[in-house]
Amino acid sequence: MRVPLSWLREFVDVDLAPEDLAARLTLLGMEVKGIERRGTDWANVVVGELLAVEKHPNADRLSLTRVNMGSGEPLEIVCGATNIAVGQRVPVALPGAVLPGNRRIERTEKMGVVSNGMLCSGDELGLNADADGILILAPETPLGAKLADLYGDVVLDVDVKPNRGDALSILGIAREVAALTGGTVRMPAIEVADTGEPIEGRLTVRVDDERLCPRFVGRWVDGVTVRPSPDWVQMRLLAAGIRPISNVVDASNYVMVELGKPIHTFDAAAVARDGSGRAGIVVRPAAAGERLETLDHVDRALDPEALLIADANGPLGIAGVMGGAASEVSNATPAVIVESAIFDPVSIRRTAFRFALRSEASLRFEKGQEFRLARVGADRTAQLILAWAGGSVARGAVDTHPEEPTPRRVAFRPARVDRLLGTSLGVDAQRAVLERVGIETEVSAGPIGVAIAAGPTPESVPAGAGHAVLATIPTWRRDIEIEADLAEEIARIHGYEEVPPRRPSTQMPAWRETPLAARDALRGALAGAGLTEVVSYALVSARMIEAFAWTVDDRPAAGEAAREGAPVTVTNPLSMDHSILRQSLVGSLVEVVDTNARHGQTDLAIFEVGKGYGRVGDDSREWWRLGLAFAGAMEPPAWNRPRREADIEDAKGAIELVAGLLGSGVPKYTPLGDEPILHPGRSASVESRFADGSLAIAGVVGELHPRLAEAWDLRAHRVVVAELSVAGLAGGSLTPERSVPLPRFQPIERDLTVDVPDRVAAAAVTDAVSAAGGSALEDTTLVGTYRGHPLGPDERSLTFRLRFGAPDRAVGEAEIDAAIGTISDALRENIGARIRS
Amino acid sequence: MELAQLTQDLETLAAETATALAGAPDVASLDALEVDVLGKKGRLTGVLRGIGALPVDDRPKVGAVANRVRAGIEAEIAERRAVLGSAELDARLAAETIDVTMPGRPFRHGSLHPSIESMFEIARIFGQFGFVVHESPEIEDDLTNFQDLNIPPDHPARDLWDTLYVDIPGHLLRTHTSPGQLHVMRTMQPPIRALLPGRCFRYEAIDASHGSEFFQVEGIMVDEGTTMGDLRGLLDEFAHAMFGAGKRTRFRPGYYPFTEPSVAFDVECLVCGGPGCPACGRSGWMTILGAGMIHPVVLRRGGLDPERYQGFAFGMGPERISMLRHRITDLRLFLENDVRFLGQFR
């Protein structure tokens, strides 16, 4: 809501500097978002009178004018506009003026004639969009006056909250100012000299559904002369952000800004007459198939959800949203119908949304309107049309619901208000505070019901005699319905700064496990290991969903949700790039790798702890996953170190780190082979189990398939990714590590080298060693591999370091030799390995 | 063999050894010299072998001389060894000298995402105040995201949350963490102190201060006597924990359909400290969060008796907190995942 201070001052005295007023309004809940000073760039622009307008001696398209500035010699000014004539008063930018856009005006020569300044258009002054002609001022505008003194203004941009539709008006803001200064609101005298013929002979109004249109007040003005409004009106509307159109339309907009009542005016000649020659207006839902060309010259298909203002021939306008082009007031309009109606807020809101036509008017309608305003607004509009466009106002008004409701009464318990706020204001102080916003109060003499909830499920509680105060709510404050609303009003006017802070002293709740614990530990460990945490969009493109849909079976870790269901699609996406909830993290991570590569950052080790989403029938599913991605150099080259490319073993190392953190077993990798997202020869499923056999980590790891990298135009040469379900991500904490006693006897290490065909996986050899090693074999670690002479072309040798030991005894050489013998036999027999001695 | 001859031999050995010692270039030749002179089969032993030929009375005299000579040689060798050893160590150290001004071998350092880290930091602070963390789904139904929060269908207040709807009937992507208030009230009994962090979604064009996806942290406290004064006191403590002790704060009126009264909570401008600057829109204040006393309708929908229980809720954006703390000026950076940005947070 743009509030020109000059306009506000008509309604209430304001002695505060604009900044102070803004600060105090903000503290009252009317947040001032900005202060605009109009006219600061009109220095050296003054009002002049055209004494002569003659053809320029050397240019056909230019005029040479002589301008009386009120004092001193008249000035000769060259002008290119065609709308000027002798006797007009116009804004003149004198040499030295700096107009909006930092445009400097100097004395210049134009085609051989000296021009001593410039006549200004509204556009050049930043007043309006009219660049075609010079701004013609009213004849009574004082000569020589500075334009800034006449039309300069300070405009506050107030963010009015949705519950305060009443404050979407100069009047409403004035009431707030009065509440904070203790001042009095001055209403303009709203009196209509309705001396014309009785309106009953001119206009009939029928409302088909009173629920959708509880009140319609119609006024009629004959013999109007439609032309531009007085300058001061146009300036005022411009300052308020409304484009001036004509005196009649401006009158309705003026009332909307002034009182908050949207008004529509019709060309009475465009409304069909009944047998008695009366214009007949009907308020009804649209019929299927009806069409209307609206004011913006768009031909719109209507449907029964839209409420219409219509006549016998069809639609005239969409109620509360936009009028029709055919009944628009024009220069030829002889008589005007003023519509000042109350509509169902929900209906208006829905219609405005459906036609994407949310306007200043619909915005006010959908917040609900004070019932009384329908009458007041109609009278005020008729009064202003008469003043600005002449003619005669038909006597009386058509009013479909003249009875106006009495003010609402809301009870509250001052003790309850104090208990809610933590204050000790007491009855009298609370009543005095409410008085400042026009809320009359009386202590209830008898028992009374106190409303504590309104809306679809109202609720009230009884209060004994003398315990409650009955407040009479001004009719414009539609937001105050229950006790808590009055508590807010009291706190707001009294000042939130008066609420004494105290540290909560209520009972401490029982301890609960935080679901963030494991996630936090995991993040810390991975960041500590050199990975960068990323957070990517949950909403992704259909293309990404399709390209990065895992085909491999999902196995959730213990306590984690499964990946299941179809993708969830947003029905009103902002963009197709963010239209479907992702089901995996890997695509997002690949995109992060690519985006960074495009910024020249090619060495990446990243992780994300994020969710996947799905739907099973009409139930939604969400599951946590850990995603990893590596690209470029894991160890970038330095003067003391060669470059080392990231590869799948870095990802596996990170997974093993996570397993270590969780206290689960060494991860087991199984070749995957047939997952289209990953390199068939460089991908594995992975699992790590807790001691009880439940899954601690389950997922996949591997290099991105080159075809996918190509399809996504990836800059990165190779990208290694992993996506894992990790126990604890959805909640739960890490189990405390269980300490084991340190060995009393030194363990003994032996190396064992075995030659195996390539088709035998290292994991299989490790498993075989572990299985055959006996109870003294504590650990089996791969420490080396070798290819080449004397091995065959499809063979490699693997060297394992075996650690033998026992907690309670020294393990002897003979026992170890025997164990190695058993292992060797098993390897020879079961997997065809050759043992090197 | 005569005594005099033997004594002379010993003195000669001492002198020769002294000369040799002086010329020994390094510890190794010193070691060789030591063996040559004092070793089991060394020259001293060789000289003393002549003792047997001396008269018994003379033998102790030679012994005394021999002992003096031996002690002298030993001392000289030790002295010489110390000198040579130190010189050799010096030489080795000199040879081993490197250019210590060269940079080290780089460690990889990771980083934590500022949105999440800010969210976790908020949770840690409120954890100290006894708040427990509760998470709820991001795909919500209209009932929980709006209607049970006192926002009926087609209510103008819905303008505050431009909503993304999904193809599950009646469902949407939660526009705020506030539905978590209901989940908490339905699963916990007062006294309640809970913190509800998580991702939220809005139908909002992305610019420097708006995002379609962002995080929020909601807090809720409900008991029989929880007042607005408690809210202010708690938030003051939070502001001090997050932004520094002694920071001035203020309440001003706000509007949320699910709280009544509603407030905005401001902290003094972290850039200018009060006089007003471009960062705070010249107001001297920065808005941290919105809060209010939970609306009776919401308490009732949460299964609590609004006449018995009262409490407050507050909600804040961890990105906003992070922007204030780290002087980040563009919200888009949080979801762009440019490592040049992320790497600044360790």
Coordinates of N, CA and C in Angstrom, one line a residue, chain B residues 99-249:
Chain B
D99 N 65.3 -26.1 1.9 CA 64.7 -24.8 1.9 C 63.4 -24.9 2.6
V100 N 63.4 -24.5 3.9 CA 62.2 -24.6 4.7 C 61.1 -23.6 4.4
T101 N 61.4 -22.7 3.5 CA 60.4 -21.8 3.1 C 59.4 -22.3 2.1
M102 N 59.7 -23.5 1.6 CA 58.8 -24.1 0.6 C 57.5 -24.6 1.3
P103 N 56.4 -24.5 0.5 CA 55.1 -24.9 1.1 C 55.0 -26.4 1.5
G104 N 54.1 -26.8 2.3 CA 54.0 -28.1 2.8 C 53.3 -29.0 1.8
R105 N 53.2 -30.3 2.1 CA 52.4 -31.2 1.2 C 50.9 -31.0 1.6
P106 N 50.1 -30.6 0.6 CA 48.7 -30.3 0.9 C 47.9 -31.4 1.4
F107 N 47.2 -31.2 2.5 CA 46.1 -32.1 2.9 C 44.8 -31.7 2.2
R108 N 44.0 -32.6 1.9 CA 42.7 -32.3 1.4 C 41.9 -31.8 2.6
H109 N 41.2 -30.6 2.4 CA 40.3 -30.2 3.5 C 38.9 -30.2 2.9
G110 N 38.0 -30.8 3.6 CA 36.6 -30.8 3.2 C 35.9 -29.6 3.8
S111 N 34.6 -29.5 3.6 CA 33.8 -28.4 4.2 C 32.4 -28.9 4.4
L112 N 31.8 -28.2 5.3 CA 30.4 -28.5 5.7 C 29.5 -27.4 5.0
H113 N 28.4 -27.8 4.5 CA 27.5 -26.9 3.7 C 26.9 -25.9 4.7
P114 N 27.0 -24.6 4.4 CA 26.6 -23.6 5.4 C 25.1 -23.7 5.7
S115 N 24.2 -24.1 4.8 CA 22.8 -24.3 5.2 C 22.6 -25.3 6.3
I116 N 23.2 -26.5 6.1 CA 23.0 -27.6 7.0 C 23.7 -27.2 8.3
E117 N 24.9 -26.7 8.2 CA 25.7 -26.4 9.4 C 25.0 -25.3 10.2
S118 N 24.4 -24.3 9.6 CA 23.6 -23.3 10.3 C 22.5 -24.0 11.0
M119 N 21.8 -24.9 10.3 CA 20.6 -25.6 10.9 C 21.0 -26.4 12.1
F120 N 22.1 -27.1 11.9 CA 22.6 -27.9 13.0 C 23.1 -27.1 14.2
E121 N 23.7 -25.9 13.9 CA 24.1 -25.0 14.9 C 22.9 -24.5 15.7
I122 N 21.9 -24.2 15.0 CA 20.6 -23.7 15.7 C 20.1 -24.8 16.6
A123 N 20.2 -26.1 16.1 CA 19.7 -27.2 16.9 C 20.6 -27.4 18.1
R124 N 21.9 -27.2 17.9 CA 22.8 -27.4 19.1 C 22.5 -26.4 20.1
I125 N 22.3 -25.1 19.7 CA 22.0 -24.1 20.7 C 20.7 -24.4 21.5
F126 N 19.6 -24.7 20.7 CA 18.4 -24.9 21.4 C 18.4 -26.3 22.2
G127 N 19.3 -27.1 21.7 CA 19.5 -28.4 22.5 C 20.0 -28.0 23.9
Q128 N 20.8 -27.0 24.0 CA 21.3 -26.6 25.3 C 20.2 -26.0 26.2
F129 N 19.1 -25.6 25.5 CA 18.0 -25.0 26.2 C 16.9 -26.1 26.5
G130 N 17.3 -27.3 26.2 CA 16.3 -28.4 26.5 C 15.4 -28.8 25.3
F131 N 15.6 -28.3 24.1 CA 14.8 -28.6 23.0 C 15.2 -29.9 22.3
V132 N 14.2 -30.8 22.0 CA 14.5 -32.0 21.3 C 14.2 -31.8 19.9
V133 N 14.9 -32.6 19.0 CA 14.7 -32.4 17.6 C 13.6 -33.4 17.1
H134 N 12.7 -32.9 16.3 CA 11.7 -33.8 15.7 C 11.6 -33.5 14.2
E135 N 11.6 -34.5 13.4 CA 11.5 -34.3 11.9 C 10.2 -34.9 11.4
S136 N 9.7 -34.2 10.4 CA 8.4 -34.7 9.8 C 8.6 -34.6 8.3
P137 N 7.6 -35.2 7.5 CA 7.8 -35.4 6.1 C 7.8 -34.0 5.3
E138 N 8.4 -34.1 4.2 CA 8.5 -32.9 3.3 C 7.3 -32.9 2.4
I139 N 6.8 -34.1 2.1 CA 5.5 -34.1 1.3 C 4.4 -34.2 2.4
E140 N 3.6 -33.1 2.4 CA 2.6 -32.9 3.5 C 1.2 -32.9 2.8
D141 N 0.2 -33.0 3.6 CA -1.1 -32.8 3.1 C -1.6 -31.4 3.4
D142 N -2.5 -30.9 2.6 CA -3.0 -29.5 2.8 C -3.6 -29.3 4.2
L143 N -4.2 -30.3 4.7 CA -4.7 -30.2 6.1 C -3.7 -29.8 7.1
T144 N -2.6 -30.5 7.1 CA -1.5 -30.3 8.1 C -0.7 -29.0 7.8
N145 N -0.5 -28.8 6.5 CA 0.4 -27.7 6.1 C -0.4 -26.3 6.3
F146 N -1.7 -26.4 6.1 CA -2.5 -25.2 6.1 C -3.7 -25.2 7.0
Q147 N -4.7 -26.1 6.7 CA -6.0 -26.0 7.4 C -5.9 -26.1 8.9
D148 N -5.1 -27.1 9.4 CA -5.0 -27.3 10.8 C -4.1 -26.3 11.5
L149 N -3.5 -25.5 10.6 CA -2.7 -24.3 11.1 C -3.5 -23.1 11.0
N150 N -4.9 -23.2 11.0 CA -5.7 -22.1 11.0 C -5.7 -21.3 9.7
I151 N -5.4 -22.0 8.5 CA -5.3 -21.3 7.2 C -6.3 -22.1 6.3
P152 N -7.6 -21.7 6.3 CA -8.6 -22.4 5.5 C -8.3 -22.3 4.0
P153 N -8.9 -23.2 3.2 CA -8.7 -23.0 1.8 C -9.2 -21.6 1.3
D154 N -8.5 -21.1 0.3 CA -8.9 -19.8 -0.2 C -8.8 -18.6 0.7
H155 N -8.0 -18.8 1.8 CA -7.8 -17.7 2.8 C -6.7 -16.8 2.2
P156 N -6.9 -15.5 2.3 CA -5.9 -14.6 1.7 C -4.6 -14.8 2.3
A157 N -4.5 -15.3 3.5 CA -3.2 -15.5 4.1 C -2.4 -16.5 3.3
R158 N -3.0 -17.3 2.5 CA -2.3 -18.2 1.7 C -1.3 -17.5 0.8
D159 N -1.6 -16.3 0.5 CA -0.6 -15.5 -0.3 C 0.8 -15.5 0.3
L160 N 0.9 -15.7 1.6 CA 2.2 -15.7 2.3 C 3.0 -16.9 1.8
W161 N 2.4 -17.9 1.4 CA 3.1 -19.1 1.0 C 2.7 -19.6 -0.4
D162 N 3.4 -19.2 -1.4 CA 3.1 -19.7 -2.8 C 3.5 -21.2 -2.8
T163 N 2.6 -22.0 -3.2 CA 2.7 -23.4 -2.9 C 3.0 -24.3 -4.1
L164 N 3.8 -25.3 -4.0 CA 4.0 -26.3 -5.0 C 3.2 -27.5 -4.7
Y165 N 2.3 -27.9 -5.5 CA 1.4 -29.0 -5.3 C 2.0 -30.2 -6.1
V166 N 1.6 -31.4 -5.5 CA 2.1 -32.6 -6.2 C 1.0 -33.5 -6.6
D167 N 1.3 -34.5 -7.4 CA 0.2 -35.3 -8.0 C -0.4 -36.4 -7.1
I168 N -0.1 -36.3 -5.8 CA -0.8 -37.1 -4.8 C -2.0 -36.2 -4.3
P169 N -3.2 -36.7 -4.5 CA -4.4 -35.8 -4.2 C -4.3 -35.2 -2.8
G170 N -4.5 -33.9 -2.7 CA -4.5 -33.3 -1.4 C -3.2 -33.0 -0.8
H171 N -2.1 -33.3 -1.5 CA -0.8 -33.2 -1.0 C 0.0 -32.1 -1.7
L172 N 1.0 -31.6 -1.0 CA 1.9 -30.5 -1.5 C 3.2 -30.7 -0.9
L173 N 4.2 -29.8 -1.3 CA 5.5 -29.8 -0.7 C 5.4 -28.8 0.4
R174 N 5.7 -29.2 1.6 CA 5.5 -28.3 2.7 C 6.2 -26.9 2.5
T175 N 5.4 -25.9 2.8 CA 5.9 -24.5 2.5 C 6.6 -24.0 3.7
H176 N 6.5 -24.7 4.8 CA 7.2 -24.2 6.0 C 7.3 -25.4 7.0
T177 N 8.1 -25.3 8.0 CA 8.2 -26.4 9.0 C 7.1 -26.4 10.0
S178 N 6.2 -25.4 9.9 CA 5.1 -25.3 10.9 C 4.2 -26.5 11.0
P179 N 3.9 -27.3 10.0 CA 3.1 -28.5 10.2 C 3.7 -29.4 11.3
G180 N 5.1 -29.3 11.5 CA 5.7 -30.0 12.5 C 5.2 -29.7 13.9
Q181 N 4.7 -28.5 14.1 CA 4.1 -28.2 15.4 C 3.0 -29.2 15.7
L182 N 2.1 -29.4 14.7 CA 1.0 -30.4 14.9 C 1.5 -31.8 15.2
H183 N 2.5 -32.2 14.4 CA 3.1 -33.5 14.6 C 3.6 -33.7 16.0
V184 N 4.3 -32.6 16.5 CA 4.9 -32.7 17.8 C 3.8 -32.7 18.9
M185 N 2.8 -31.9 18.7 CA 1.7 -31.8 19.7 C 0.9 -33.2 19.8
R186 N 0.9 -33.8 18.6 CA 0.2 -35.1 18.6 C 1.0 -36.3 19.1
T187 N 2.3 -36.1 19.2 CA 3.1 -37.2 19.6 C 3.8 -37.0 21.0
M188 N 3.8 -35.8 21.4 CA 4.5 -35.5 22.7 C 3.4 -34.9 23.7
Q189 N 3.6 -35.1 24.9 CA 2.8 -34.4 25.9 C 3.5 -33.2 26.5
P190 N 2.8 -32.2 26.9 CA 3.5 -31.0 27.6 C 4.1 -31.5 28.9
P191 N 5.2 -31.0 29.4 CA 5.9 -29.8 28.8 C 6.6 -30.2 27.5
I192 N 6.4 -29.4 26.4 CA 7.0 -29.7 25.1 C 8.0 -28.6 24.9
R193 N 9.2 -29.0 24.5 CA 10.2 -28.1 23.9 C 10.8 -28.8 22.7
A194 N 10.4 -28.5 21.5 CA 10.9 -29.2 20.3 C 11.4 -28.3 19.3
L195 N 12.3 -28.8 18.5 CA 12.9 -28.1 17.4 C 12.7 -28.9 16.1
L196 N 12.2 -28.2 15.0 CA 11.8 -28.9 13.8 C 12.5 -28.4 12.6
P197 N 13.7 -29.0 12.3 CA 14.4 -28.5 11.2 C 14.1 -29.2 9.9
G198 N 14.3 -28.6 8.7 CA 14.1 -29.4 7.5 C 13.9 -28.5 6.3
R199 N 13.8 -29.2 5.2 CA 13.7 -28.6 3.9 C 12.3 -28.2 3.6
C200 N 12.1 -27.0 3.0 CA 10.8 -26.5 2.6 C 10.9 -26.0 1.1
F201 N 9.7 -25.9 0.6 CA 9.5 -25.6 -0.8 C 8.5 -24.4 -1.1
R202 N 8.8 -23.6 -2.0 CA 7.8 -22.5 -2.4 C 7.8 -22.3 -3.9
Y203 N 6.7 -22.0 -4.3 CA 6.5 -21.6 -5.7 C 7.0 -20.1 -5.8
E204 N 8.3 -20.0 -5.9 CA 8.8 -18.6 -5.9 C 10.0 -18.5 -6.8
A205 N 10.0 -17.5 -7.6 CA 11.1 -17.4 -8.6 C 12.4 -17.1 -7.8
I206 N 13.5 -17.7 -8.3 CA 14.8 -17.7 -7.5 C 15.5 -16.4 -7.8
D207 N 15.8 -15.6 -6.7 CA 16.6 -14.4 -6.8 C 17.5 -14.4 -5.6
A208 N 18.1 -13.2 -5.4 CA 19.2 -13.1 -4.4 C 18.6 -13.3 -3.0
S209 N 17.3 -13.1 -2.8 CA 16.8 -13.3 -1.5 C 15.6 -14.3 -1.4
H210 N 15.3 -14.9 -2.5 CA 14.2 -15.9 -2.5 C 14.7 -17.2 -3.2
G211 N 14.2 -18.3 -2.7 CA 14.6 -19.6 -3.3 C 13.3 -20.5 -3.3
S212 N 13.3 -21.4 -4.3 CA 12.2 -22.3 -4.3 C 12.4 -23.5 -3.4
E213 N 13.6 -23.7 -3.0 CA 13.9 -24.7 -2.0 C 14.9 -24.1 -0.9
F214 N 14.6 -24.3 0.3 CA 15.4 -23.7 1.4 C 15.1 -24.5 2.6
F215 N 15.8 -24.1 3.7 CA 15.6 -24.9 5.0 C 14.9 -23.9 6.0
Q216 N 14.3 -24.5 6.9 CA 13.7 -23.8 8.0 C 13.9 -24.5 9.3
V217 N 13.9 -23.8 10.4 CA 13.9 -24.4 11.7 C 12.8 -23.8 12.5
E218 N 11.9 -24.7 12.9 CA 10.7 -24.3 13.7 C 11.0 -24.7 15.1
G219 N 10.6 -23.9 16.1 CA 10.7 -24.2 17.5 C 9.3 -24.1 18.1
I220 N 9.1 -25.0 19.1 CA 7.8 -24.9 19.7 C 8.0 -25.3 21.2
M221 N 7.3 -24.5 22.0 CA 7.3 -24.7 23.5 C 5.9 -24.6 24.0
V222 N 5.5 -25.6 24.7 CA 4.1 -25.6 25.2 C 4.1 -26.1 26.7
D223 N 3.4 -25.4 27.5 CA 3.2 -25.8 28.9 C 2.0 -25.0 29.5
E224 N 1.8 -25.2 30.7 CA 0.6 -24.5 31.3 C 0.9 -23.0 31.4
G225 N 2.1 -22.6 31.7 CA 2.3 -21.2 31.9 C 3.3 -20.5 31.0
T226 N 3.5 -21.0 29.8 CA 4.5 -20.5 28.9 C 3.9 -19.2 28.3
T227 N 4.7 -18.1 28.5 CA 4.1 -16.8 28.1 C 5.0 -16.2 27.0
M228 N 4.5 -15.1 26.5 CA 5.2 -14.3 25.5 C 6.5 -13.8 26.1
G229 N 6.5 -13.5 27.4 CA 7.7 -13.1 28.1 C 8.8 -14.2 28.0
D230 N 8.4 -15.5 28.1 CA 9.3 -16.6 28.0 C 9.9 -16.6 26.6
L231 N 9.0 -16.4 25.6 CA 9.5 -16.4 24.2 C 10.6 -15.3 24.0
R232 N 10.3 -14.1 24.6 CA 11.3 -13.1 24.4 C 12.6 -13.4 25.1
G233 N 12.5 -13.9 26.3 CA 13.7 -14.3 27.1 C 14.5 -15.4 26.4
L234 N 13.8 -16.4 25.9 CA 14.5 -17.5 25.2 C 15.2 -17.0 23.9
L235 N 14.4 -16.2 23.1 CA 15.0 -15.7 21.9 C 16.2 -14.7 22.1
D236 N 16.1 -14.0 23.2 CA 17.3 -13.1 23.6 C 18.5 -14.0 23.8
E237 N 18.3 -15.1 24.5 CA 19.4 -16.0 24.8 C 20.0 -16.6 23.5
F238 N 19.0 -17.0 22.6 CA 19.5 -17.5 21.3 C 20.3 -16.5 20.5
A239 N 19.8 -15.3 20.5 CA 20.5 -14.2 19.7 C 21.9 -14.0 20.3
H240 N 22.0 -14.1 21.6 CA 23.3 -13.9 22.2 C 24.2 -15.1 21.8
A241 N 23.7 -16.3 21.8 CA 24.5 -17.5 21.5 C 24.9 -17.4 20.0
M242 N 24.0 -17.0 19.2 CA 24.3 -17.0 17.7 C 25.1 -15.8 17.2
F243 N 24.8 -14.7 17.8 CA 25.3 -13.4 17.2 C 26.3 -12.7 18.2
G244 N 26.3 -13.1 19.4 CA 27.3 -12.5 20.3 C 26.5 -11.9 21.5
A245 N 27.1 -12.1 22.7 CA 26.5 -11.6 23.9 C 26.3 -10.1 23.8
G246 N 25.2 -9.7 24.4 CA 25.0 -8.3 24.5 C 24.3 -7.6 23.3
K247 N 24.0 -8.4 22.3 CA 23.4 -7.9 21.1 C 22.0 -7.4 21.5
R248 N 21.6 -6.2 21.1 CA 20.2 -5.7 21.4 C 19.2 -6.4 20.5
T249 N 18.0 -6.6 21.0 CA 17.0 -7.3 20.2 C 15.7 -6.5 20.4

